[in-house]
Short mmCIF file of C-alpha atoms and ligand atoms in Angstrom, two decimals:
data_model
loop_
_atom_site.label_atom_id
_atom_site.label_comp_id
_atom_site.label_asym_id
_atom_site.label_seq_id
_atom_site.Cartn_x
_atom_site.Cartn_y
_atom_site.Cartn_z
CA MET A 4 93.03 118.04 82.64
CA LYS A 5 92.53 117.42 78.80
CA VAL A 6 89.21 115.89 78.15
CA HIS A 7 88.03 114.33 74.91
CA GLU A 8 85.89 115.62 72.37
CA TYR A 9 82.64 113.64 73.87
CA GLN A 10 83.81 114.07 76.90
CA GLY A 11 83.94 117.95 75.72
CA LYS A 12 80.98 118.17 74.28
CA GLU A 13 78.63 116.87 77.52
CA ILE A 14 80.39 119.44 80.12
CA LEU A 15 79.15 121.92 76.89
CA ALA A 16 76.20 119.96 76.39
CA GLN A 17 74.93 120.44 80.67
CA HIS A 18 75.44 123.93 80.12
CA GLY A 19 73.63 124.54 76.82
CA VAL A 20 75.14 124.29 74.33
CA ALA A 21 73.53 122.62 70.92
CA VAL A 22 76.65 120.04 69.98
CA GLN A 23 75.75 117.44 67.52
CA ARG A 24 74.64 113.97 68.80
CA GLY A 25 76.89 111.13 68.82
CA VAL A 26 77.31 108.37 70.77
CA VAL A 27 81.42 107.14 71.99
CA ALA A 28 82.37 103.18 71.64
CA GLU A 29 85.42 101.20 72.42
CA THR A 30 85.31 98.62 70.05
CA VAL A 31 83.53 98.17 65.90
CA ALA A 32 80.60 95.71 67.94
CA GLU A 33 79.81 99.22 69.74
CA ALA A 34 79.95 101.65 66.99
CA VAL A 35 78.42 99.18 65.08
CA ALA A 36 75.56 99.39 67.82
CA ALA A 37 75.27 103.46 68.06
CA ALA A 38 75.54 104.12 64.65
CA GLU A 39 72.42 101.15 64.40
CA GLN A 40 70.27 103.68 67.41
CA MET A 41 70.57 107.00 65.24
CA ALA A 42 69.61 105.18 62.69
CA ALA A 43 66.51 103.42 62.88
CA GLU A 44 66.60 107.92 64.41
CA GLY A 45 66.68 108.37 60.71
CA VAL A 46 70.51 109.00 60.51
CA THR A 47 71.93 108.31 56.91
CA LEU A 48 74.14 109.66 57.50
CA PHE A 49 77.67 109.53 60.26
CA VAL A 50 81.09 110.64 60.91
CA VAL A 51 83.01 108.25 62.37
CA LYS A 52 86.35 110.74 64.83
CA ALA A 53 89.02 108.83 66.51
CA GLN A 54 89.80 110.79 70.27
CA ILE A 55 92.93 111.55 70.90
CA HIS A 56 94.06 114.12 73.42
CA ALA A 57 95.32 115.89 70.09
CA GLY A 58 93.22 118.32 68.25
CA GLY A 59 94.44 117.91 64.13
CA ARG A 60 93.12 114.21 64.10
CA GLY A 61 90.60 115.23 60.53
CA LYS A 62 93.93 115.76 58.69
CA GLY A 63 95.52 112.62 60.31
CA GLY A 64 92.66 110.19 58.70
CA GLY A 65 90.91 110.17 61.77
CA VAL A 66 87.69 112.01 60.94
CA LYS A 67 85.99 110.19 58.43
CA LEU A 68 82.35 110.54 56.67
CA ALA A 69 80.22 106.64 56.55
CA LYS A 70 77.35 106.35 54.33
CA SER A 71 75.38 103.38 55.75
CA ILE A 72 75.91 101.35 58.64
CA ASP A 73 78.95 98.89 56.83
CA GLU A 74 81.10 101.14 56.69
CA VAL A 75 80.56 102.89 59.71
CA ARG A 76 82.32 99.30 60.55
CA GLN A 77 85.17 99.14 58.08
CA LYS A 78 86.56 103.51 59.53
CA ALA A 79 86.05 102.21 62.94
CA GLU A 80 87.64 99.09 62.19
CA ALA A 81 90.40 101.25 60.35
CA ILE A 82 90.54 103.56 63.24
CA LEU A 83 90.34 101.70 66.70
CA GLY A 84 94.18 101.00 66.91
CA MET A 85 95.83 103.31 64.46
CA GLN A 86 98.17 105.35 65.86
CA LEU A 87 96.87 108.55 64.95
CA VAL A 88 99.35 110.54 63.78
CA THR A 89 97.94 115.35 63.88
CA PRO A 90 99.97 117.61 63.03
CA GLN A 91 100.00 117.94 67.43
CA THR A 92 100.53 114.41 68.05
CA GLY A 93 104.60 113.55 67.94
CA PRO A 94 106.01 112.05 64.88
CA GLU A 95 104.56 108.59 66.51
CA GLY A 96 100.83 109.82 67.38
CA GLN A 97 98.76 108.73 69.34
CA LEU A 98 97.49 105.15 70.29
CA VAL A 99 93.00 105.62 68.99
CA ARG A 100 91.16 103.43 71.55
CA LYS A 101 87.40 105.12 70.82
CA VAL A 102 85.89 106.70 68.82
CA LEU A 103 82.99 108.67 68.47
CA ILE A 104 79.82 107.91 66.09
CA THR A 105 78.44 111.14 65.34
CA ALA A 106 75.47 112.11 62.79
CA ALA A 107 77.22 113.67 59.85
CA GLU A 108 75.46 117.31 59.05
CA ASP A 109 74.78 119.10 56.07
CA ILE A 110 77.77 121.93 56.54
CA ALA A 111 76.37 125.56 54.86
CA HIS A 112 79.49 127.44 56.67
CA GLU A 113 81.89 126.72 59.59
CA TYR A 114 82.69 128.30 62.01
CA TYR A 115 85.17 129.00 64.77
CA VAL A 116 84.81 130.13 68.47
CA GLY A 117 86.31 129.73 71.29
CA VAL A 118 86.68 131.45 75.32
CA THR A 119 89.84 131.36 76.78
CA LEU A 120 92.08 133.09 79.40
CA ASP A 121 94.34 136.36 78.16
CA ARG A 122 96.78 136.40 80.96
CA ALA A 123 98.19 139.50 79.85
CA ARG A 124 94.79 141.59 80.05
CA GLY A 125 93.69 139.35 82.98
CA GLN A 126 90.68 138.69 80.93
CA ASN A 127 89.04 135.93 79.93
CA VAL A 128 88.52 136.56 75.47
CA LEU A 129 86.22 135.36 73.30
CA MET A 130 87.61 134.60 69.74
CA ALA A 131 85.32 134.37 67.07
CA SER A 132 86.22 134.14 62.91
CA THR A 133 84.54 133.81 59.71
CA GLU A 134 87.25 130.95 58.60
CA GLY A 135 86.44 127.99 60.70
CA GLY A 136 87.81 124.82 59.79
CA VAL A 137 90.49 122.86 59.35
CA GLU A 138 92.84 125.48 58.93
CA ILE A 139 92.78 127.87 61.11
CA GLU A 140 96.01 127.86 62.84
CA GLU A 141 96.91 129.47 59.32
CA VAL A 142 94.05 131.86 59.57
CA ALA A 143 95.40 133.49 63.25
CA ALA A 144 99.59 133.21 61.66
CA ALA A 145 98.85 135.00 58.14
CA THR A 146 95.31 137.07 58.52
CA PRO A 147 95.25 137.81 62.14
CA GLU A 148 92.27 140.55 61.06
CA LYS A 149 90.03 137.42 60.74
CA ILE A 150 89.70 136.91 64.11
CA VAL A 151 86.86 139.23 66.04
CA LYS A 152 88.18 139.16 70.04
CA VAL A 153 86.29 140.16 72.95
CA TRP A 154 87.44 140.35 76.54
CA VAL A 155 85.29 140.12 79.03
CA ASP A 156 86.03 140.99 82.91
CA PRO A 157 85.77 137.59 85.08
CA ALA A 158 84.31 139.50 88.00
CA ILE A 159 81.16 141.03 85.83
CA GLY A 160 81.03 138.05 83.13
CA LEU A 161 79.50 137.56 79.54
CA ARG A 162 77.35 140.57 79.40
CA PRO A 163 74.46 139.75 76.82
CA PHE A 164 75.47 142.35 73.83
CA GLN A 165 79.28 140.85 73.69
CA ALA A 166 77.17 137.56 72.41
CA VAL A 167 75.33 140.02 70.45
CA GLU A 168 78.57 141.73 68.73
CA VAL A 169 80.08 138.15 68.19
CA ALA A 170 77.12 136.57 66.83
CA SER A 171 76.96 140.04 64.48
CA ARG A 172 80.49 140.11 63.65
CA LEU A 173 80.01 136.65 62.73
CA GLY A 174 77.29 137.96 59.80
CA PHE A 175 74.52 135.32 61.54
CA GLU A 176 71.18 136.66 60.86
CA GLY A 177 67.39 135.97 61.28
CA ALA A 178 67.07 132.71 63.41
CA ALA A 179 70.32 131.31 63.06
CA PHE A 180 71.62 135.20 64.64
CA LYS A 181 69.48 134.20 68.14
CA GLN A 182 70.68 130.43 68.19
CA ALA A 183 74.61 131.83 67.72
CA VAL A 184 73.82 134.72 70.83
CA LYS A 185 72.10 131.37 72.71
CA PHE A 186 75.84 129.73 71.65
CA VAL A 187 77.94 132.22 72.62
CA ARG A 188 76.63 132.54 76.32
CA ALA A 189 76.11 129.41 76.33
CA LEU A 190 79.62 128.61 75.82
CA TYR A 191 80.69 131.05 77.88
CA ALA A 192 78.88 130.01 80.95
CA ALA A 193 80.42 126.48 80.35
CA TYR A 194 83.97 127.56 80.59
CA GLU A 195 82.61 129.57 83.11
CA GLN A 196 81.59 127.07 85.27
CA SER A 197 83.70 123.86 84.82
CA ASP A 198 87.02 126.64 85.29
CA ALA A 199 88.02 125.26 81.84
CA THR A 200 91.21 126.86 80.98
CA ILE A 201 90.21 126.80 76.92
CA ALA A 202 86.87 125.97 75.64
CA GLU A 203 86.81 125.46 71.78
CA ILE A 204 84.73 125.04 69.02
CA ASN A 205 85.95 124.38 65.36
CA PRO A 206 83.69 124.38 62.98
CA LEU A 207 80.65 125.86 65.36
CA VAL A 208 78.74 125.47 61.68
CA LEU A 209 75.71 126.05 60.05
CA THR A 210 73.83 124.12 58.43
CA ASP A 211 71.55 124.04 55.67
CA ASP A 212 68.90 123.48 57.90
CA GLY A 213 70.23 126.08 59.22
CA ASN A 214 71.10 125.46 62.49
CA VAL A 215 73.77 126.29 65.25
CA ILE A 216 75.42 123.51 66.65
CA ALA A 217 79.18 122.57 67.34
CA LEU A 218 80.86 119.81 65.10
CA ASP A 219 84.17 119.53 67.95
CA ALA A 220 84.72 120.77 71.26
CA LYS A 221 88.13 120.99 72.74
CA VAL A 222 87.65 121.08 76.44
CA ASN A 223 90.28 122.56 79.05
CA LEU A 224 89.98 122.34 82.75
CA ASP A 225 92.59 124.36 85.30
CA ASP A 226 93.90 120.71 87.51
CA ASN A 227 93.88 122.93 90.35
CA ALA A 228 89.98 123.36 90.79
CA LEU A 229 89.69 119.97 89.09
CA PHE A 230 88.47 119.39 93.42
CA ARG A 231 85.54 121.68 92.81
CA HIS A 232 83.89 119.17 90.52
CA PRO A 233 84.57 115.53 91.03
CA ASP A 234 82.76 114.31 88.03
CA LEU A 235 84.69 116.55 85.71
CA ALA A 236 87.79 115.54 87.42
CA GLU A 237 86.57 111.19 86.38
CA MET A 238 86.35 112.34 83.28
CA ARG A 239 91.14 111.94 83.20
CA ASP A 240 92.16 109.80 80.90
CA GLU A 241 95.20 108.51 81.78
CA HIS A 242 95.61 106.57 79.06
CA GLU A 243 96.50 110.18 76.98
CA GLU A 244 98.91 111.49 79.40
CA ASP A 245 103.15 110.76 79.80
CA PRO A 246 103.11 107.40 81.82
CA LEU A 247 105.94 109.17 83.61
CA GLU A 248 104.16 112.31 84.29
CA VAL A 249 101.04 109.82 85.96
CA GLU A 250 103.32 107.90 87.67
CA ALA A 251 104.63 111.61 89.33
CA GLY A 252 101.27 112.69 89.95
CA LYS A 253 101.14 109.61 92.06
CA HIS A 254 103.32 111.00 94.65
CA SER A 255 102.23 114.88 94.03
CA LEU A 256 105.26 115.50 92.34
CA ASN A 257 104.62 118.08 89.49
CA TYR A 258 107.08 115.99 87.22
CA ILE A 259 107.03 117.21 83.46
CA LYS A 260 109.11 115.52 80.76
CA LEU A 261 111.74 116.91 78.49
CA ASP A 262 114.19 116.61 75.54
CA GLY A 263 117.47 116.62 77.55
CA ASN A 264 119.50 114.69 79.12
CA VAL A 265 120.34 116.27 82.41
CA GLY A 266 117.26 114.95 84.61
CA CYS A 267 116.54 117.95 87.20
CA MET A 268 115.26 117.56 91.20
CA VAL A 269 114.34 121.04 92.74
CA ASN A 270 112.33 122.29 95.05
CA GLY A 271 109.60 125.22 93.90
CA ALA A 272 108.89 125.40 90.63
CA GLY A 273 111.32 129.06 90.43
CA LEU A 274 113.96 127.53 91.08
CA ALA A 275 113.66 125.25 89.47
CA MET A 276 113.00 126.93 86.05
CA GLY A 277 116.87 128.78 87.23
CA THR A 278 118.02 125.63 87.46
CA MET A 279 116.66 124.47 83.84
CA ASP A 280 118.31 127.67 82.42
CA LEU A 281 121.62 127.59 84.13
CA ILE A 282 122.19 124.03 82.32
CA LYS A 283 121.55 125.14 79.06
CA LEU A 284 123.88 128.18 79.87
CA ALA A 285 126.28 125.14 81.05
CA GLY A 286 125.80 123.89 76.81
CA GLY A 287 123.26 120.86 79.17
CA GLU A 288 119.78 120.21 77.74
CA PRO A 289 117.14 119.82 81.22
CA ALA A 290 116.24 116.51 80.41
CA ASN A 291 113.06 117.51 82.88
CA PHE A 292 110.72 119.70 84.78
CA LEU A 293 110.68 118.60 88.69
CA ASP A 294 109.15 120.40 91.35
CA VAL A 295 109.60 117.90 94.64
CA GLY A 296 107.76 120.17 96.76
CA GLY A 297 108.25 121.85 99.52
CA THR A 298 107.52 118.77 101.94
CA ALA A 299 109.58 116.65 100.25
CA ASN A 300 110.96 113.12 102.30
CA ALA A 301 112.50 110.05 101.30
CA GLN A 302 109.74 108.76 99.61
CA THR A 303 108.94 111.77 97.46
CA VAL A 304 112.91 112.23 96.80
CA GLU A 305 113.04 108.27 96.06
CA ALA A 306 109.63 108.32 94.13
CA GLY A 307 111.87 111.26 91.84
CA PHE A 308 114.77 109.36 91.63
CA ARG A 309 112.70 106.55 89.85
CA ILE A 310 111.35 109.18 87.83
CA ILE A 311 113.88 110.66 86.41
CA LEU A 312 115.74 107.78 85.92
CA SER A 313 113.60 105.90 83.83
CA ASP A 314 113.43 108.30 81.44
CA PRO A 315 116.89 106.68 79.02
CA ASN A 316 118.25 109.88 77.59
CA VAL A 317 119.31 111.64 81.39
CA GLU A 318 122.97 111.46 81.91
CA ALA A 319 123.97 113.82 84.65
CA ILE A 320 121.12 114.57 87.38
CA LEU A 321 121.42 117.63 88.68
CA VAL A 322 119.89 117.82 92.93
CA ASN A 323 118.80 121.14 93.79
CA ILE A 324 117.44 121.88 96.44
CA PHE A 325 117.19 125.50 98.22
CA GLY A 326 116.11 124.78 102.61
CA GLY A 327 113.10 125.80 103.77
CA ILE A 328 110.16 124.82 104.85
CA VAL A 329 112.20 121.08 104.50
CA ARG A 330 114.82 120.84 105.73
CA CYS A 331 118.71 119.49 104.19
CA ASP A 332 119.58 116.85 106.56
CA ARG A 333 116.15 115.39 105.91
CA VAL A 334 116.80 115.60 101.36
CA ALA A 335 120.43 114.30 102.19
CA ARG A 336 118.52 111.35 103.96
CA GLY A 337 116.57 110.85 101.09
CA VAL A 338 118.90 111.01 98.63
CA VAL A 339 120.55 108.34 100.79
CA GLU A 340 118.03 106.02 100.76
CA ALA A 341 117.03 106.56 97.30
CA ALA A 342 120.74 106.20 96.78
CA ASN A 343 120.71 102.45 98.51
CA ASN A 344 116.82 101.13 97.30
CA VAL A 345 117.68 102.45 93.32
CA GLU A 346 120.56 102.16 91.48
CA ILE A 347 121.66 105.32 90.22
CA ASN A 348 123.73 104.90 87.11
CA VAL A 349 125.05 108.27 86.72
CA PRO A 350 126.62 110.86 87.74
CA LEU A 351 124.92 112.80 90.34
CA ILE A 352 125.37 115.97 91.36
CA VAL A 353 123.74 117.66 94.70
CA ARG A 354 123.88 121.61 96.00
CA LEU A 355 122.12 121.71 99.18
CA GLN A 356 121.59 125.47 100.72
CA GLY A 357 119.27 126.69 103.44
CA THR A 358 118.34 125.73 105.89
CA ASN A 359 120.59 122.89 107.65
CA ALA A 360 122.90 121.82 104.92
CA GLU A 361 125.93 121.84 106.42
CA GLU A 362 124.11 119.01 108.30
CA GLY A 363 123.04 117.48 105.13
CA MET A 364 126.65 118.07 102.93
CA GLU A 365 128.08 115.92 106.04
CA ILE A 366 125.47 112.99 105.83
CA LEU A 367 125.97 112.44 101.97
CA ARG A 368 130.29 113.25 102.69
CA ASN A 369 130.08 110.35 104.99
CA SER A 370 127.16 108.25 103.54
CA GLY A 371 129.33 106.09 100.81
CA VAL A 372 126.86 107.06 97.68
CA GLU A 373 128.68 109.04 94.92
CA LEU A 374 128.19 111.90 93.75
CA GLU A 375 130.32 114.95 94.04
CA SER A 376 128.52 118.08 95.77
CA ALA A 377 128.50 122.08 94.86
CA ILE A 378 127.62 125.24 97.08
CA GLN A 379 127.20 127.61 93.98
CA LEU A 380 124.63 127.21 91.22
CA GLN A 381 127.33 127.85 88.73
CA GLU A 382 129.34 125.12 90.08
CA ALA A 383 126.66 122.90 90.28
CA ALA A 384 125.86 123.33 86.08
CA ASP A 385 129.01 122.99 85.24
CA LYS A 386 129.88 120.27 87.55
CA VAL A 387 127.02 118.63 85.75
CA THR A 388 128.11 120.14 81.94
CA ALA A 389 132.23 117.85 83.16
CA ALA A 390 129.97 115.36 84.04
CA LEU A 391 128.83 114.63 81.25
CA GLY A 392 132.60 114.68 79.29
CA GLN A 393 131.14 118.10 77.84
P1 GDP B 418 89.65 117.91 64.08
O1 GDP B 418 90.65 117.68 62.59
O2 GDP B 418 90.70 117.22 65.12
O3 GDP B 418 89.49 119.46 64.25
O4 GDP B 418 88.25 117.45 63.66
P2 GDP B 418 87.06 118.09 63.55
O5 GDP B 418 85.99 116.98 64.64
O6 GDP B 418 87.03 119.74 63.70
O7 GDP B 418 86.55 117.46 62.24
C1 GDP B 418 87.32 118.26 61.07
C2 GDP B 418 86.61 118.58 60.06
O8 GDP B 418 86.37 116.90 59.42
C3 GDP B 418 86.17 119.65 59.96
O9 GDP B 418 86.28 120.77 60.20
C4 GDP B 418 85.05 119.25 59.21
O10 GDP B 418 84.79 119.34 57.78
C5 GDP B 418 84.96 117.68 58.70
N1 GDP B 418 83.73 116.88 59.27
C6 GDP B 418 83.62 116.79 60.98
N2 GDP B 418 82.09 116.72 61.42
C7 GDP B 418 81.46 116.63 60.08
C8 GDP B 418 80.30 116.27 60.31
O11 GDP B 418 78.99 116.09 60.53
N3 GDP B 418 79.51 116.84 58.07
C9 GDP B 418 80.39 116.87 57.59
N4 GDP B 418 80.47 117.56 56.26
N5 GDP B 418 81.62 117.19 57.89
C10 GDP B 418 81.95 117.26 58.85
MN1 MN B 419 87.97 120.82 64.83
#
C-alpha cells in the first residue's frame, strides 16, 4: 500500500526521524490557515506540495515555493484540483485533492537515502547518495558507483557501525554527522517496525544552519502485514488507487489491470502468470491479472466477470481454473450464474481441470451459456486468439 508524503513523514516522525514540518490541507482556506499558523511561529518561506501517490511532482509543477501567505493562496489554488502529470503518473496525470504546506528549508546540499528489501540477497539494503534531488534516477542509471549500499541482515537488524558508515560515506562532519547517524538509525527502525517495503527520502537535506532533515518521504507498506498496523491501514487513500482494483479488493480478488484485450480469470497466482504467458505466446495481450483464490464461489466468479467486463478494452475472456481445493463444478455453477446476471458480450473460453472437471464441463454444456470449452491450455489460448480474429 502506498501512502502520501505527509503520511510517510508522520510514520517516520513517530520513529524519531527528523522531518520538515508541515500541515496537510484539502482546501485553499485550510492551506492559508496552515500558512498563517506557521507565519505566527516565525516561518517566512513556504512550499506548497501536491499530495498524490506518485513521485516526480517537482518536475510536473506540483511543488512550488511561496514567499508570502498570498503566494500560498495562489499556489494552493493552482495545485488543488489540477491533473498533475509527472514522469511517474500516466499521461492523463492524477487529480490533486490535498496539498502539504511546509516551512521551506534553506538547502546547503541534497542527499538521497532509502531502505528496501534486496530480494536477491534476502536482506534489507540501505542505499544512500550525495547526489540527491530530482535527478536521482539518472544518477542510479548513469553512475551507479555514486550510490552507497549497505546490506542489513533482517535477523540482526541495523548495527550502529553501519549507520556510521553511511553517514561518513556521505561526507557528513561534526554535529551534522551525529544527526545523520541518528537519522539513518531512525529511518531503518521506521522501515522495520512499520513493515514497510520501501522507505525512501529524496531529498534528505543538510540545511544552511547545519541540520539534517527529510524534505520528502516515500513509504510503501506491505499489504500482508497491515493487519498488524490498524493505524497505518487507515492511511489508505482509495482515490489514488485503480477503482477496479479497489472493487476487486472488496471481494478478496487479486486483480491488477493491464493494457491488453484478453480478460483472464484464474485461480492461483502461478497459474495466472502461466495463463498470461500463454495468451501472449498465442498472440494476444492479457487485459488483467485476476486470481480468484482457492475459495472461488458463484459470488466471487460473478464479481470477477463484472470487474473484467468494466474494462472497455476486453475483447475476449479466458477462464482457466484448476480444481484443487475449489471444485470445478462449483466454478461452473458460478460461471453459469454470472452469465445469467451479467451480460457477457464478448467470446468466453473456459478451461476446467482437476477435481470434478467432468461434472463442471457437463454443467457448462447444459447451461445454454454461449462459450467455448478447452481441455489443454494451448487449445484454450488458441481459441482465444481465434475469437479475437487473429
Ligand atoms: P518530488 O519531486 O515528488 O520528489 O518532490 P520533493 O518533495 O522531493 O520536492 C522536489 C524538489 O523541490 C526537491 O528536490 C527540492 O529541490 C525542492 N524543495 C522541496 N522542498 C523544499 C524546501 O523546503 N526548500 C527548498 N529550497 N527547496 C525545496
Ligand atoms: Mn522527492
